[in-house]
Amino acid sequence: MTSPAKPAGPPPGPRAARRRLIRELLLVAGLFAVYKAGRTLSTGRTDEAYRNAGWIWDAERALHLPGEGAVQRLLLHGDALVHTANTYYAAVHFPATALFLVWLYVRRPAHYLWARRLLAVLTGAALALHLTFPLAPPRMLGAAHLVDTGQVYGPSVYGSAPATDTMANQFAAMPSLHFGWALMLALGMIAATRSRWRALWLLHPLLTLLVVVGTANHYWLDAIVATALLGGALLLIPRPVAARTAAVVVRGHLPGPKAPAAAAAAPAAVSVPAAPVPASVPAPAAPAAVTAGAGR
């Protein structure tokens, strides 16, 4: 006999919702603070960062990757274009990621948990690489012959003296979290929405890639490594169930396979209770074989 499914409990009250929101804000802020503090641990390894930059530059040429200067020359066709690229680099990265998480938290809670875990794993792996492999960006590498567009055209998020910059670690180019977070945002929105145009979200990481390379803040390999780290995180953290299935589970039952049309048209079988036997009618005697077997 199958027991009826229990109805879902009442939704959490406003106090519980506020506690959950505060907990999430503290968690995300704490993770970000740990990341920012951890990046500063490799600021004193300047010589190693420049040696690694030369190695990355040579590796890209050996792999026949396009030169970063090809993208930068496109940006330098006009002051307005390069200024827009610098502004995009400086102003879009954090606000876009924050808005992405807020929207998921409000509209797609299951996808929010998935995205937050992915971003935490990706950022933690990036921090480990920043500490073990300090890397000067291409704008600092003399062999690259690139312009530091932030310092020349503005705006810039970095100080003019990288070794003494207390606001940011400029030797943490590998991997590019600008690109990694942008790719996570695009994949998260594609997974959480059902619009036929949702693939257009991929324009955000594509534009971010052109910006980080064209402004000489990252190498191509920085974006490739960020993609590989995100791919590993996607393999480790399972995707949330579909929104429709999750809603059905909350109501207490799972969707089953659709019945054929003929079977669906047939009326459901109705259980009819057996008619009571009058007290005056004696019960039928059990067969001899059964009676004999029961006595053993």
XYZ file of C-alpha atoms in Angstrom:
296
model
C 0.000 0.000 0.000
C 1.453 3.311 -1.062
C 1.232 6.181 1.375
C 0.124 9.509 -0.054
C 2.878 12.046 -0.744
C 3.286 14.650 1.936
C 2.531 18.177 0.808
C 5.363 20.651 0.796
C 5.768 22.639 3.983
C 4.917 26.309 4.248
C 7.385 28.700 2.613
C 9.972 30.227 4.935
C 8.966 33.420 6.640
C 10.584 36.808 6.067
C 12.912 36.367 9.034
C 14.314 33.100 7.684
C 14.665 34.667 4.224
C 16.603 37.593 5.690
C 18.905 35.243 7.588
C 19.594 33.279 4.422
C 20.298 36.462 2.460
C 22.693 37.775 5.117
C 24.443 34.399 5.242
C 24.931 34.403 1.470
C 26.216 37.988 1.451
C 28.722 37.216 4.188
C 29.814 34.034 2.433
C 30.390 35.695 -0.943
C 32.091 38.710 0.649
C 34.294 36.422 2.735
C 35.356 34.375 -0.284
C 36.184 37.535 -2.196
C 38.184 38.946 0.726
C 40.202 35.728 1.000
C 40.899 35.846 -2.726
C 42.028 39.483 -2.649
C 44.229 38.870 0.390
C 45.723 35.742 -1.139
C 46.695 37.521 -4.361
C 48.938 39.932 -2.455
C 51.149 37.065 -1.253
C 52.957 36.915 -4.588
C 53.544 40.637 -5.120
C 57.239 40.473 -4.199
C 58.213 37.885 -6.823
C 58.911 40.369 -9.602
C 61.874 38.630 -11.239
C 60.035 35.305 -11.368
C 56.966 37.007 -12.851
C 59.025 38.478 -15.699
C 60.775 35.161 -16.374
C 57.406 33.438 -16.580
C 56.153 36.155 -18.927
C 59.000 35.468 -21.342
C 58.287 31.754 -21.167
C 54.561 32.294 -21.892
C 55.364 34.613 -24.808
C 57.699 32.040 -26.353
C 55.171 29.242 -25.775
C 52.451 31.192 -27.594
C 54.729 31.744 -30.575
C 55.648 28.053 -30.592
C 51.940 27.201 -30.595
C 51.388 29.675 -33.468
C 48.807 31.641 -31.505
C 47.985 35.062 -32.960
C 49.934 37.934 -31.493
C 48.170 40.043 -28.871
C 49.334 43.100 -30.826
C 46.935 42.272 -33.670
C 43.967 42.910 -31.380
C 45.539 45.988 -29.832
C 46.128 47.578 -33.226
C 42.387 47.358 -33.868
C 41.672 49.216 -30.636
C 44.276 51.895 -31.332
C 42.461 53.048 -34.471
C 40.641 55.625 -32.352
C 40.960 57.122 -28.874
C 37.260 56.584 -28.184
C 37.494 52.875 -28.988
C 40.476 52.175 -26.769
C 38.986 54.308 -23.983
C 35.785 52.246 -24.205
C 37.795 49.039 -23.990
C 39.629 50.297 -20.888
C 36.315 51.286 -19.311
C 34.850 47.870 -20.063
C 37.858 46.208 -18.430
C 37.649 48.412 -15.355
C 33.899 48.756 -14.826
C 32.088 45.646 -16.102
C 33.912 42.711 -14.493
C 32.685 42.886 -10.883
C 29.264 44.573 -11.356
C 28.223 42.115 -14.081
C 29.160 39.119 -11.930
C 27.379 40.581 -8.899
C 24.198 41.282 -10.880
C 24.358 37.764 -12.306
C 24.451 36.237 -8.812
C 21.698 38.534 -7.512
C 19.390 37.656 -10.412
C 19.967 33.943 -9.930
C 19.406 34.257 -6.167
C 16.029 35.913 -6.718
C 14.777 34.099 -9.819
C 16.668 30.772 -9.992
C 17.740 29.683 -6.472
C 18.924 26.222 -7.539
C 21.032 27.714 -10.334
C 22.370 30.305 -7.889
C 23.859 27.631 -5.630
C 25.357 25.903 -8.656
C 26.868 29.121 -10.021
C 28.182 30.246 -6.642
C 29.946 26.925 -6.131
C 31.408 27.031 -9.627
C 32.715 30.559 -9.125
C 34.210 29.582 -5.756
C 36.025 26.576 -7.241
C 37.205 28.548 -10.277
C 38.434 31.448 -8.152
C 40.162 29.144 -5.663
C 41.983 27.332 -8.452
C 42.962 30.685 -9.981
C 44.332 31.865 -6.641
C 46.463 28.723 -6.382
C 47.924 29.469 -9.823
C 48.520 33.111 -8.956
C 50.553 32.011 -5.945
C 52.528 29.274 -7.686
C 53.002 30.945 -11.075
C 53.346 34.747 -10.821
C 53.116 36.266 -14.271
C 53.716 39.771 -15.588
C 51.046 40.800 -18.131
C 52.031 41.506 -21.741
C 51.877 45.288 -21.210
C 54.974 44.890 -18.988
C 56.896 42.611 -21.346
C 59.383 44.454 -23.527
C 59.469 41.685 -26.143
C 55.726 42.130 -26.771
C 56.077 45.825 -27.778
C 52.539 46.556 -26.548
C 51.027 49.751 -25.172
C 49.721 49.961 -21.615
C 46.405 51.379 -22.800
C 45.150 51.991 -19.279
C 48.050 54.284 -18.398
C 48.161 56.021 -21.787
C 44.465 56.469 -22.592
C 42.725 55.736 -19.267
C 40.960 54.752 -17.203
C 43.306 52.387 -15.406
C 42.641 50.180 -12.392
C 46.353 49.683 -11.678
C 49.069 51.896 -10.279
C 51.871 53.139 -12.487
C 54.481 51.273 -10.393
C 53.496 47.571 -10.409
C 55.988 46.474 -7.759
C 54.593 48.960 -5.210
C 50.903 48.755 -6.134
C 49.062 48.074 -2.861
C 45.587 47.992 -4.434
C 46.094 45.059 -6.803
C 48.577 42.329 -7.632
C 49.675 43.099 -11.177
C 51.677 39.874 -11.421
C 48.600 37.626 -11.304
C 47.809 37.425 -15.016
C 47.468 33.626 -15.212
C 44.603 32.729 -15.438
C 42.358 35.583 -16.530
C 39.448 35.749 -14.111
C 37.997 38.550 -16.200
C 37.459 35.982 -18.918
C 36.703 33.047 -16.596
C 33.946 34.889 -14.739
C 32.505 36.242 -17.998
C 32.353 32.722 -19.449
C 30.723 31.424 -16.254
C 28.146 34.224 -16.459
C 27.273 33.304 -20.035
C 27.017 29.572 -19.337
C 24.983 30.225 -16.198
C 22.473 32.419 -18.003
C 22.173 29.905 -20.835
C 21.488 27.131 -18.310
C 19.019 29.173 -16.242
C 16.928 30.655 -19.070
C 14.856 29.221 -21.886
C 14.922 32.061 -24.412
C 15.676 31.119 -28.000
C 18.243 33.949 -27.985
C 20.074 32.862 -24.840
C 23.179 31.836 -26.830
C 23.808 35.562 -27.319
C 25.114 35.612 -23.747
C 28.334 34.183 -25.217
C 29.005 37.628 -26.681
C 29.974 38.781 -23.179
C 32.988 36.440 -22.794
C 33.930 37.005 -26.436
C 33.969 40.775 -25.953
C 35.807 40.347 -22.641
C 38.468 38.228 -24.362
C 39.074 40.896 -26.987
C 39.246 43.580 -24.303
C 41.675 41.808 -21.940
C 43.991 40.908 -24.828
C 43.692 44.216 -26.688
C 44.444 46.265 -23.576
C 47.559 44.060 -23.024
C 46.391 42.934 -19.603
C 46.355 39.216 -20.505
C 47.820 36.678 -22.883
C 45.750 34.288 -24.975
C 46.971 31.463 -22.733
C 45.520 33.227 -19.675
C 42.042 32.827 -21.175
C 42.726 29.260 -22.310
C 43.799 28.230 -18.819
C 40.730 29.941 -17.299
C 38.530 27.949 -19.689
C 40.228 24.703 -18.679
C 39.752 25.458 -14.970
C 36.086 26.255 -15.496
C 35.674 23.039 -17.476
C 37.123 21.073 -14.565
C 34.770 22.824 -12.139
C 31.807 21.969 -14.373
C 32.794 18.303 -14.229
C 33.056 18.371 -10.432
C 29.830 20.229 -9.610
C 26.592 18.733 -10.961
C 24.105 20.972 -12.695
C 20.815 21.702 -10.914
C 17.684 19.848 -11.951
C 15.424 21.511 -14.488
C 13.097 24.107 -13.061
C 9.924 22.220 -14.096
C 11.100 18.950 -12.549
C 12.119 20.716 -9.358
C 8.686 22.299 -9.051
C 6.993 18.920 -9.492
C 9.219 17.362 -6.845
C 8.255 20.113 -4.406
C 4.586 19.317 -4.970
C 5.292 15.761 -3.876
C 5.445 13.591 -7.007
C 7.634 12.960 -10.009
C 6.398 13.085 -13.571
C 5.936 9.670 -15.130
C 5.967 8.640 -18.779
C 3.027 9.755 -20.845
C 0.385 7.084 -21.392
C -0.751 6.180 -24.933
C -3.729 8.066 -26.245
C -6.010 5.005 -26.157
C -5.043 4.205 -22.592
C -5.478 7.806 -21.562
C -8.998 7.834 -22.988
C -10.029 4.714 -21.043
C -11.763 5.405 -17.732
C -9.723 4.749 -14.636
C -10.479 1.544 -12.771
C -12.637 2.115 -9.724
C -12.137 -0.039 -6.686
C -15.589 -1.364 -5.573
C -15.729 -2.758 -2.025
C -17.055 -6.312 -1.688
C -20.646 -6.657 -0.563
C -20.944 -7.667 3.112
C -21.919 -11.273 3.745
C -25.082 -11.612 5.837
C -24.554 -13.070 9.268
C -27.104 -15.829 8.606
C -25.125 -17.233 5.673
C -22.415 -19.607 6.847
C -18.918 -19.129 5.508
C -17.856 -21.694 2.886
C -15.758 -24.528 4.163
C -12.113 -24.549 3.177
C -10.990 -27.245 0.702
C -9.668 -30.388 2.248
C -6.206 -29.944 0.746
C -5.850 -26.485 2.204
C -7.181 -27.571 5.600
C -4.811 -30.466 5.724
C -1.903 -28.262 4.745
C -2.757 -25.702 7.414
C -2.636 -28.349 10.096
C 0.968 -29.246 9.390
